[in-house]
Short mmCIF file of C-alpha atoms and ligand atoms in Angstrom, two decimals:
data_model
loop_
_atom_site.label_atom_id
_atom_site.label_comp_id
_atom_site.label_asym_id
_atom_site.label_seq_id
_atom_site.Cartn_x
_atom_site.Cartn_y
_atom_site.Cartn_z
CA MET A 373 104.53 27.48 103.99
CA LYS A 374 107.05 28.04 101.22
CA THR A 375 110.81 27.96 100.85
CA TYR A 376 112.97 30.50 99.03
CA GLN A 377 116.57 30.14 97.93
CA CYS A 378 119.15 32.83 97.35
CA VAL A 379 120.28 32.46 93.74
CA VAL A 380 123.73 33.74 94.59
CA CYS A 381 124.82 31.68 97.57
CA GLY A 382 122.20 28.99 98.00
CA TRP A 383 121.04 30.20 101.42
CA ILE A 384 117.52 28.97 102.10
CA TYR A 385 114.68 30.83 103.80
CA ASP A 386 112.02 28.50 105.10
CA GLU A 387 108.87 30.37 106.09
CA ALA A 388 107.99 27.72 108.66
CA LYS A 389 111.33 28.11 110.45
CA GLY A 390 111.74 31.84 109.94
CA CYS A 391 115.19 33.17 110.78
CA PRO A 392 115.48 34.24 114.41
CA GLU A 393 119.05 35.47 113.75
CA GLU A 394 117.51 38.02 111.40
CA GLY A 395 114.64 38.88 113.67
CA LEU A 396 112.20 36.88 111.53
CA ALA A 397 109.95 34.77 113.73
CA PRO A 398 108.97 31.26 112.63
CA GLY A 399 106.01 31.54 110.27
CA THR A 400 107.04 34.91 108.81
CA ARG A 401 105.83 34.94 105.23
CA TRP A 402 108.12 35.99 102.42
CA GLU A 403 105.77 38.83 101.45
CA ASP A 404 106.01 40.22 104.96
CA ILE A 405 109.81 40.56 104.94
CA PRO A 406 110.79 44.21 104.26
CA ASP A 407 111.92 44.94 100.70
CA ASP A 408 115.25 46.33 101.88
CA TRP A 409 116.11 43.06 103.64
CA ASN A 410 119.28 41.32 102.37
CA CYS A 411 120.45 37.72 102.29
CA PRO A 412 122.30 37.17 105.59
CA SER A 413 124.88 35.01 103.88
CA CYS A 414 125.80 37.04 100.81
CA GLY A 415 123.99 40.35 100.99
CA VAL A 416 121.90 40.22 97.81
CA GLY A 417 118.47 41.80 97.91
CA LYS A 418 115.11 40.06 98.16
CA GLY A 419 114.73 40.29 94.38
CA ASP A 420 117.57 37.80 93.93
CA PHE A 421 115.71 35.03 95.74
CA GLU A 422 113.62 32.45 93.97
CA MET A 423 110.98 30.14 95.29
CA VAL A 424 112.19 26.55 95.49
CA ALA A 425 110.46 23.31 96.14
CA VAL A 426 112.07 21.24 98.88
CA MET B 386 129.86 45.42 66.22
CA SER B 387 132.01 46.59 69.10
CA ALA B 388 133.97 44.02 71.08
CA PRO B 389 132.17 42.56 74.11
CA ILE B 390 132.98 42.85 77.74
CA VAL B 391 134.70 39.54 78.43
CA ILE B 392 134.58 37.79 81.80
CA LEU B 393 137.08 35.02 82.38
CA GLY B 394 135.27 32.38 84.44
CA THR B 395 131.73 31.33 85.29
CA GLY B 396 132.04 31.00 89.05
CA LEU B 397 130.19 32.98 91.67
CA ALA B 398 132.25 36.10 90.98
CA ALA B 399 131.76 36.02 87.21
CA TYR B 400 128.04 35.26 87.26
CA THR B 401 127.30 37.73 90.05
CA LEU B 402 129.08 40.48 88.15
CA ALA B 403 127.26 39.59 84.95
CA ARG B 404 123.91 39.67 86.73
CA GLU B 405 124.61 43.04 88.40
CA TRP B 406 125.94 44.58 85.19
CA ARG B 407 122.94 43.41 83.17
CA LYS B 408 120.72 45.32 85.60
CA LEU B 409 122.48 48.47 84.39
CA ASP B 410 123.14 47.63 80.73
CA SER B 411 120.66 45.37 79.01
CA SER B 412 122.08 45.46 75.49
CA SER B 413 125.89 45.70 75.20
CA PRO B 414 127.54 42.42 74.20
CA LEU B 415 128.82 40.12 76.95
CA LEU B 416 131.00 37.03 76.62
CA LEU B 417 131.97 34.62 79.39
CA VAL B 418 134.72 32.09 78.81
CA THR B 419 135.21 29.15 81.14
CA ARG B 420 137.16 25.94 81.23
CA ASP B 421 134.40 24.13 83.13
CA GLY B 422 130.84 23.30 82.07
CA GLY B 423 129.44 26.70 82.98
CA GLY B 424 126.48 25.41 85.01
CA PHE B 425 125.61 27.70 87.90
CA TYR B 426 125.90 26.34 91.42
CA ALA B 427 126.42 28.07 94.74
CA LYS B 428 129.80 26.89 95.96
CA PRO B 429 128.89 27.18 99.66
CA THR B 430 126.32 24.42 99.17
CA LEU B 431 129.10 21.88 98.50
CA SER B 432 129.98 21.60 102.17
CA ASN B 433 126.47 21.01 103.52
CA ALA B 434 125.04 18.95 100.67
CA LEU B 435 124.90 15.67 102.60
CA ALA B 436 122.96 17.19 105.48
CA ASN B 437 120.60 18.81 102.97
CA ASN B 438 120.18 15.51 101.10
CA LYS B 439 121.38 16.95 97.81
CA THR B 440 123.16 14.94 95.16
CA PRO B 441 125.87 16.72 93.15
CA ALA B 442 123.47 16.94 90.20
CA GLN B 443 120.87 18.65 92.36
CA LEU B 444 123.38 21.29 93.41
CA GLN B 445 123.41 22.83 89.96
CA ILE B 446 120.90 25.67 90.21
CA LYS B 447 120.88 26.61 86.52
CA SER B 448 122.22 25.12 83.31
CA VAL B 449 124.62 27.09 81.16
CA GLU B 450 121.85 27.54 78.57
CA GLN B 451 119.59 29.12 81.18
CA MET B 452 122.39 31.39 82.32
CA ALA B 453 123.19 32.48 78.77
CA ALA B 454 119.54 33.29 78.13
CA GLU B 455 119.02 35.16 81.40
CA LEU B 456 122.20 37.16 81.04
CA LYS B 457 121.83 37.71 77.31
CA ALA B 458 125.42 36.54 77.04
CA GLU B 459 127.49 34.20 74.95
CA ILE B 460 129.12 31.60 77.18
CA ARG B 461 132.01 29.50 75.88
CA THR B 462 132.38 26.36 77.98
CA HIS B 463 135.22 23.81 78.23
CA CYS B 464 137.39 26.53 76.85
CA ALA B 465 140.59 27.30 78.76
CA VAL B 466 142.11 30.74 78.35
CA THR B 467 145.87 30.37 77.94
CA GLY B 468 146.96 33.96 77.45
CA ILE B 469 146.05 37.62 77.47
CA ASP B 470 147.36 39.99 74.79
CA ALA B 471 146.82 43.31 76.50
CA GLN B 472 148.32 45.28 73.60
CA ARG B 473 145.72 44.01 71.14
CA ARG B 474 142.99 43.64 73.78
CA GLN B 475 142.52 39.95 73.06
CA ILE B 476 142.38 36.75 75.05
CA ILE B 477 144.06 33.65 73.66
CA LEU B 478 142.47 30.19 73.85
CA ALA B 479 144.07 26.75 74.02
CA ASN B 480 143.57 26.25 70.25
CA ASP B 481 145.31 29.62 69.61
CA ASP B 482 142.05 31.32 68.70
CA ARG B 483 141.91 34.95 69.77
CA LEU B 484 138.87 36.80 71.04
CA ALA B 485 138.73 40.57 71.26
CA TYR B 486 137.51 42.32 74.39
CA ASP B 487 136.41 45.84 75.08
CA ARG B 488 137.19 45.39 78.77
CA LEU B 489 138.32 42.17 80.46
CA VAL B 490 137.41 40.93 83.91
CA ILE B 491 139.53 38.14 85.36
CA ALA B 492 137.46 36.01 87.77
CA CYS B 493 139.39 32.76 87.52
CA GLY B 494 139.29 31.71 91.17
CA ALA B 495 141.94 29.93 93.23
CA ASP B 496 143.66 26.55 93.41
CA PRO B 497 143.54 24.38 96.50
CA PHE B 498 146.93 24.43 98.15
CA ARG B 499 148.51 21.01 98.43
CA PRO B 500 151.04 20.33 101.15
CA PRO B 501 154.00 18.15 100.24
CA MET B 502 153.35 14.62 101.53
CA GLU B 503 155.27 11.38 101.16
CA GLY B 504 153.95 7.97 100.19
CA ASP B 505 152.25 6.16 97.34
CA GLY B 506 148.82 7.44 98.38
CA ALA B 507 149.70 11.14 98.45
CA GLY B 508 148.53 11.65 94.87
CA GLU B 509 145.08 10.30 95.71
CA VAL B 510 144.30 12.87 98.37
CA GLN B 511 141.30 14.84 97.13
CA SER B 512 140.39 18.50 97.47
CA ILE B 513 137.10 20.18 96.67
CA ASN B 514 136.92 23.59 95.11
CA ASP B 515 134.21 23.19 92.50
CA LEU B 516 131.19 21.08 91.66
CA ASP B 517 133.22 18.69 89.50
CA ASP B 518 135.63 18.00 92.39
CA TYR B 519 132.66 17.45 94.64
CA SER B 520 131.00 15.02 92.22
CA ARG B 521 134.16 12.89 92.19
CA PHE B 522 134.44 12.96 95.96
CA HIS B 523 130.76 12.14 96.39
CA ALA B 524 130.97 9.17 94.03
CA GLY B 525 133.79 7.74 96.14
CA LEU B 526 131.80 8.06 99.35
CA GLU B 527 129.39 5.33 98.41
CA ASN B 528 131.43 2.56 99.97
CA ALA B 529 133.51 4.64 102.37
CA LYS B 530 133.17 4.22 106.12
CA SER B 531 135.84 6.67 107.17
CA VAL B 532 137.25 9.95 105.91
CA ALA B 533 140.26 11.89 107.14
CA VAL B 534 140.00 15.64 106.60
CA ILE B 535 143.29 17.54 106.52
CA GLY B 536 142.90 21.12 107.71
CA ALA B 537 140.48 22.35 110.39
CA GLY B 538 139.76 25.71 108.82
CA LEU B 539 136.35 26.83 107.72
CA ILE B 540 135.99 24.46 104.81
CA GLY B 541 137.57 21.45 106.53
CA CYS B 542 135.31 21.81 109.56
CA GLU B 543 132.22 22.19 107.40
CA PHE B 544 132.99 19.07 105.38
CA ALA B 545 133.82 17.11 108.55
CA ASN B 546 130.51 18.08 110.13
CA ASP B 547 128.65 17.20 106.94
CA LEU B 548 130.32 13.78 106.67
CA ALA B 549 129.57 13.04 110.33
CA THR B 550 125.85 13.54 109.67
CA ARG B 551 126.12 10.48 107.41
CA GLN B 552 127.63 8.31 110.13
CA ILE B 553 130.99 8.36 108.41
CA ASN B 554 133.91 8.09 110.83
CA THR B 555 135.57 11.44 110.37
CA SER B 556 138.92 12.69 111.64
CA LEU B 557 140.14 16.26 111.43
CA ILE B 558 143.87 16.92 111.39
CA ASP B 559 145.45 20.33 111.89
CA PRO B 560 148.80 21.63 113.17
CA ALA B 561 147.10 24.35 115.22
CA PRO B 562 146.08 23.64 118.83
CA TRP B 563 142.36 24.19 118.09
CA PRO B 564 140.12 24.30 114.99
CA LEU B 565 139.39 27.57 113.15
CA SER B 566 142.52 28.81 114.89
CA ARG B 567 142.76 31.95 112.77
CA LEU B 568 139.18 32.91 113.49
CA LEU B 569 138.50 31.83 117.07
CA PRO B 570 140.25 32.51 120.38
CA GLU B 571 141.18 29.46 122.46
CA ALA B 572 138.09 29.31 124.69
CA ALA B 573 135.81 29.47 121.65
CA GLY B 574 137.95 26.87 119.90
CA GLU B 575 137.46 24.50 122.83
CA GLN B 576 133.70 24.87 122.80
CA PHE B 577 133.63 24.46 119.03
CA THR B 578 135.74 21.30 119.34
CA ALA B 579 133.38 19.87 121.95
CA GLY B 580 130.40 20.51 119.67
CA LEU B 581 131.99 18.69 116.76
CA GLN B 582 133.28 15.86 118.94
CA ALA B 583 129.72 15.22 120.07
CA THR B 584 128.87 14.18 116.50
CA GLY B 585 131.70 11.65 116.58
CA ILE B 586 134.41 13.67 114.84
CA LYS B 587 137.89 12.77 116.08
CA PHE B 588 140.47 15.56 116.30
CA CYS B 589 144.21 15.17 115.71
CA LEU B 590 145.46 18.63 116.62
CA GLY B 591 148.96 20.00 116.92
CA THR B 592 150.21 17.76 114.14
CA SER B 593 150.29 17.43 110.38
CA VAL B 594 150.26 14.66 107.80
CA LYS B 595 153.72 13.48 106.86
CA GLY B 596 152.83 10.64 104.53
CA VAL B 597 149.93 8.79 102.96
CA HIS B 598 150.32 5.09 102.21
CA LYS B 599 147.97 2.81 100.35
CA THR B 600 146.62 -0.21 102.19
CA ALA B 601 144.36 -3.06 101.06
CA ALA B 602 141.30 -1.23 102.39
CA GLY B 603 142.20 2.40 101.90
CA TYR B 604 144.99 4.55 103.27
CA ARG B 605 147.25 4.82 106.27
CA LEU B 606 148.12 8.35 107.29
CA GLU B 607 151.42 8.88 109.01
CA LEU B 608 151.28 11.94 111.24
CA ALA B 609 154.27 14.10 112.12
CA ASP B 610 153.91 13.27 115.83
CA GLY B 611 154.24 9.55 115.12
CA ARG B 612 150.54 8.70 115.32
CA GLN B 613 148.95 6.58 112.58
CA LEU B 614 145.45 6.87 111.25
CA SER B 615 143.54 4.82 108.73
CA ALA B 616 140.87 6.15 106.39
CA ASP B 617 139.00 5.05 103.28
CA ARG B 618 139.14 8.54 101.73
CA ILE B 619 141.24 11.61 102.39
CA LEU B 620 140.17 15.17 101.84
CA SER B 621 142.60 18.07 101.99
CA ALA B 622 141.27 21.51 102.85
CA ILE B 623 144.22 23.56 103.91
CA GLY B 624 143.71 26.72 101.98
CA LEU B 625 143.65 28.33 98.56
CA ARG B 626 146.18 30.04 96.35
CA PRO B 627 144.79 32.66 93.94
CA ARG B 628 145.31 31.72 90.28
CA THR B 629 147.70 34.41 89.15
CA ALA B 630 149.77 32.71 86.41
CA LEU B 631 147.69 33.99 83.49
CA ALA B 632 147.76 37.57 84.74
CA GLN B 633 151.44 37.41 85.55
CA ALA B 634 152.33 36.15 82.07
CA ALA B 635 150.41 39.10 80.64
CA GLY B 636 152.49 41.52 82.67
CA ILE B 637 149.80 42.27 85.25
CA ALA B 638 151.12 43.01 88.73
CA ARG B 639 150.52 40.34 91.35
CA GLN B 640 151.40 39.73 94.94
CA ARG B 641 149.60 36.91 96.70
CA GLY B 642 146.70 37.53 94.32
CA ILE B 643 146.16 39.56 91.16
CA VAL B 644 146.62 43.11 92.39
CA ALA B 645 143.67 45.44 91.87
CA ASN B 646 142.79 48.88 93.17
CA ARG B 647 139.48 49.95 94.66
CA LEU B 648 138.02 50.30 91.17
CA LEU B 649 139.00 46.62 90.83
CA GLU B 650 141.34 47.62 88.01
CA THR B 651 144.66 45.79 87.65
CA SER B 652 147.96 47.40 86.70
CA ILE B 653 146.82 47.29 83.05
CA PRO B 654 143.97 49.71 82.32
CA GLY B 655 140.84 48.03 81.04
CA ILE B 656 141.64 44.74 82.79
CA TYR B 657 139.89 44.07 86.11
CA ALA B 658 140.11 41.28 88.68
CA MET B 659 137.66 40.04 91.31
CA GLY B 660 136.71 37.04 93.41
CA ASP B 661 139.08 34.44 94.83
CA CYS B 662 141.88 35.31 92.37
CA ALA B 663 142.08 38.97 93.32
CA GLU B 664 143.95 40.95 95.94
CA ILE B 665 141.95 44.15 96.13
CA ALA B 666 143.31 47.05 98.18
CA GLY B 667 145.70 44.53 99.77
CA LEU B 668 142.91 42.17 100.85
CA ILE B 669 142.22 38.62 99.71
CA LEU B 670 138.77 37.69 100.98
CA PRO B 671 137.60 34.37 99.51
CA TYR B 672 133.98 34.66 100.61
CA VAL B 673 130.63 35.35 99.01
CA LEU B 674 129.77 38.64 100.68
CA PRO B 675 132.91 40.47 99.52
CA ILE B 676 132.27 39.16 96.00
CA MET B 677 128.80 40.70 96.13
CA HIS B 678 130.24 44.10 97.05
CA GLN B 679 132.87 43.78 94.33
CA ALA B 680 130.27 42.84 91.73
CA ARG B 681 128.04 45.79 92.55
CA ALA B 682 130.89 48.30 92.39
CA LEU B 683 132.46 46.89 89.25
CA ALA B 684 129.10 46.63 87.47
CA ARG B 685 128.62 50.36 87.95
CA THR B 686 132.16 51.11 86.83
CA LEU B 687 131.75 49.02 83.67
CA ALA B 688 128.44 50.73 82.98
CA GLY B 689 130.12 54.12 82.98
CA THR B 690 130.02 55.33 86.60
CA PRO B 691 133.44 54.74 88.20
CA THR B 692 132.60 53.36 91.66
CA THR B 693 135.05 52.82 94.50
CA LEU B 694 134.75 49.52 96.34
CA GLY B 695 133.76 49.73 100.01
CA TYR B 696 133.40 46.88 102.49
CA PRO B 697 131.38 47.00 105.69
CA ALA B 698 132.26 44.50 108.44
CA MET B 699 131.36 41.16 106.88
CA PRO B 700 130.53 38.27 109.20
CA VAL B 701 130.93 34.74 107.82
CA VAL B 702 128.54 31.99 108.87
CA VAL B 703 130.36 28.72 109.52
CA LYS B 704 128.05 25.94 108.34
CA THR B 705 128.65 23.55 111.22
CA PRO B 706 125.24 22.60 112.67
CA ALA B 707 127.04 20.70 115.46
CA CYS B 708 128.11 24.11 116.73
CA PRO B 709 126.49 27.02 114.88
CA THR B 710 129.15 29.70 114.51
CA VAL B 711 129.48 33.17 113.03
CA VAL B 712 132.88 34.84 112.79
CA CYS B 713 133.81 38.39 111.97
CA PRO B 714 137.60 38.47 112.16
CA PRO B 715 139.30 41.80 112.86
CA ALA B 716 140.98 43.49 109.88
CA PRO B 717 144.47 42.07 109.23
CA GLY B 718 147.11 43.55 111.51
CA THR B 719 144.60 45.00 114.01
CA GLU B 720 145.86 45.29 117.61
CA GLY B 721 143.56 44.13 120.34
CA THR B 722 142.54 41.35 122.70
CA TRP B 723 139.81 38.73 122.84
CA GLN B 724 137.28 38.71 125.63
CA CYS B 725 135.17 35.59 125.98
CA LEU B 726 131.88 35.25 127.75
CA SER B 727 130.25 31.83 128.18
CA VAL B 728 126.48 31.79 128.25
CA THR B 729 123.93 28.99 128.31
CA GLY B 730 124.29 27.05 125.09
CA GLY B 731 126.92 29.30 123.60
CA LEU B 732 129.85 31.63 123.81
CA GLU B 733 130.41 35.20 122.78
CA ALA B 734 133.95 36.32 121.98
CA ARG B 735 134.60 39.99 121.32
CA PHE B 736 137.83 41.33 119.86
CA LEU B 737 138.42 44.71 121.49
CA GLY B 738 140.85 47.49 120.62
CA GLN B 739 142.87 49.49 123.16
CA ALA B 740 139.95 51.87 123.77
CA GLY B 741 137.57 48.96 124.35
CA ASP B 742 136.01 49.41 120.92
CA LEU B 743 134.58 46.36 119.15
CA LEU B 744 136.75 45.33 116.17
CA GLY B 745 135.69 41.74 115.56
CA PHE B 746 133.82 38.82 117.07
CA ALA B 747 133.11 35.12 117.11
CA LEU B 748 129.71 33.85 118.18
CA LEU B 749 128.94 30.24 119.03
CA GLY B 750 125.65 28.47 119.61
CA SER B 751 122.89 30.59 121.13
CA THR B 752 124.82 33.86 120.71
CA THR B 753 124.82 33.73 116.89
CA VAL B 754 121.55 35.69 116.96
CA GLN B 755 123.59 38.80 117.80
CA SER B 756 125.62 38.69 114.61
CA LYS B 757 123.81 41.47 112.80
CA ALA B 758 123.67 43.82 115.78
CA LEU B 759 127.37 43.40 116.58
CA ALA B 760 128.48 43.71 112.94
CA ALA B 761 126.78 47.10 112.82
CA GLN B 762 129.11 48.33 115.60
CA ILE B 763 132.31 47.32 113.84
CA PRO B 764 134.14 49.88 111.70
CA ALA B 765 134.00 49.30 107.94
CA LEU B 766 136.79 47.12 106.58
CA LEU B 767 137.19 49.49 103.62
CA ALA B 768 135.49 52.77 104.36
C1 LIG C 909 133.36 24.02 100.08
C2 LIG C 909 133.29 25.51 100.13
C3 LIG C 909 132.35 26.14 100.93
C4 LIG C 909 132.28 27.53 101.01
N1 LIG C 909 131.35 28.10 101.81
C5 LIG C 909 131.28 29.44 101.90
C6 LIG C 909 130.32 30.07 102.75
O1 LIG C 909 129.55 29.41 103.43
N2 LIG C 909 130.26 31.43 102.78
C7 LIG C 909 131.11 32.19 102.04
O2 LIG C 909 131.03 33.41 102.11
N3 LIG C 909 132.05 31.63 101.22
C8 LIG C 909 132.15 30.26 101.14
N4 LIG C 909 133.08 29.70 100.30
C9 LIG C 909 133.90 30.57 99.45
C10 LIG C 909 133.16 31.01 98.17
O3 LIG C 909 132.41 29.92 97.69
C11 LIG C 909 134.17 31.47 97.12
O4 LIG C 909 134.77 32.65 97.62
C12 LIG C 909 133.55 31.80 95.75
O5 LIG C 909 132.73 30.77 95.30
C13 LIG C 909 134.65 32.09 94.73
O6 LIG C 909 134.10 32.38 93.49
P1 LIG C 909 135.03 32.72 92.21
O7 LIG C 909 134.09 33.00 91.12
O8 LIG C 909 136.05 33.73 92.58
O9 LIG C 909 135.85 31.38 91.92
P2 LIG C 909 135.33 30.00 91.22
O10 LIG C 909 133.91 29.75 91.59
O11 LIG C 909 136.33 28.97 91.60
O12 LIG C 909 135.36 30.27 89.69
C14 LIG C 909 136.50 30.27 88.90
C15 LIG C 909 136.08 30.16 87.45
O13 LIG C 909 137.20 30.42 86.61
C16 LIG C 909 137.27 29.46 85.58
N5 LIG C 909 138.66 29.38 85.13
C17 LIG C 909 139.78 29.27 85.89
N6 LIG C 909 140.87 29.28 85.13
C18 LIG C 909 140.45 29.40 83.85
C19 LIG C 909 141.12 29.48 82.58
N7 LIG C 909 142.45 29.44 82.48
N8 LIG C 909 140.36 29.60 81.47
C20 LIG C 909 139.01 29.63 81.54
N9 LIG C 909 138.34 29.59 82.72
C21 LIG C 909 139.05 29.47 83.84
C22 LIG C 909 136.70 28.20 86.21
O14 LIG C 909 136.22 27.32 85.22
C23 LIG C 909 135.56 28.80 87.05
O15 LIG C 909 134.40 28.98 86.26
C24 LIG C 909 133.18 28.31 100.23
C25 LIG C 909 134.13 27.69 99.42
C26 LIG C 909 134.20 26.30 99.37
C27 LIG C 909 135.23 25.64 98.49
ZN1 LIG C 910 122.75 34.75 99.49
#
């Protein structure tokens, strides 16, 4: 499982935890999130996230 | 060569604009001028860094060199802008150098507001509004056992919660009767307070700090209601004042912030303002999401397609794990009433207009999952 960070606001998406607030169940892979999904904290698109090591 | 677009600042507003604009124009010259080091960090990560086990150095996401390369921009660091010569379309630097701009974007942020306080320790009260401030504060935490946080707004509560995760005795002081008083109705404020108290945070509500006095070990805070409090460090988080002096000296209209219209243009054509320094269409919204909308609109305008700024309803996540909270305050001046509903592990507060229509909300604990669905029902802040 990987972790992605929003380059604008620092919000972190952890595949293992998912994001129930956004309707993303734990274990949802980054590739499986729709392309029109936006960062819940700042609204940037998926393309403005980068993979980060935690 | 033609003069570059110049952005004053390298904060979230400046860098987000630069990134959005580069998506539309990959070759025109771009210059950013900043008085800080120019490294890119996400400011919201300052107030949950302890819980995330990040040192100040780790909070920098990209160096200034990386940013310059990615944005194909020149970035002048440690370089304070001291004036704007709108007639000649130049900015003036501290050493009197002048740099020409084609169009200028002011994204110079805001200053922490400091309340007047008495005592020989008042000058040592810290505030945190950038990574450098945070680095200083963090260094001083090493041997601190207690911290007093002045101001129980969004930022004060977040820092208090973060400090409490490190077993630091934390007190929160605010003149309002409950924390986040401008964002939460009373019942929500009580539940929020209980959540934070459970982590050991002590609240001193309904009072303010009158004086700060040095002691052998740290400081003694003298509260307006006569109470005394001791703390090793003191953090003030009672609000921000947009930096308007530079714009004002250049003859640009200002009110509470630098006044800009929905094209983000100030009273002087060719000069724009955005981020924490700007008052756009009468609104000062010092949050990330509005900055994103501003950056997208202004990027298009600068690239040749004049684009009017619009804002949907924009919920703000309060980063207090002790009581997860999302707020979406009603537009300023909106008439209505709060209705609170307690549920297991949370509370839902809806702000309803006369016709029962949803105009704002505050969600605590288990109800935060509804944030997106509720925000979609709220009328746009700027349609
Ligand atoms: C602790 C904390 C937590 C936050 N958490 C959240 C959150 O969770 N969600 C959210 O939405 N918002 C949050 N915010 C608010 C958000 O971070 C700010 O709205 C945003 O970062 C402001 O960006 P800015 O670019 O306008 O200002 P800044 O980032 O302050 O940038 C100002 C820039 O201007 C430069 N500058 C100023 N004056 C001059 C000069 N004279 N010459 C040259 N350069 C100059 C500075 O060097 C700096 O680069 C938080 C804020 C704080 C302080
Ligand atoms: Zn984000």
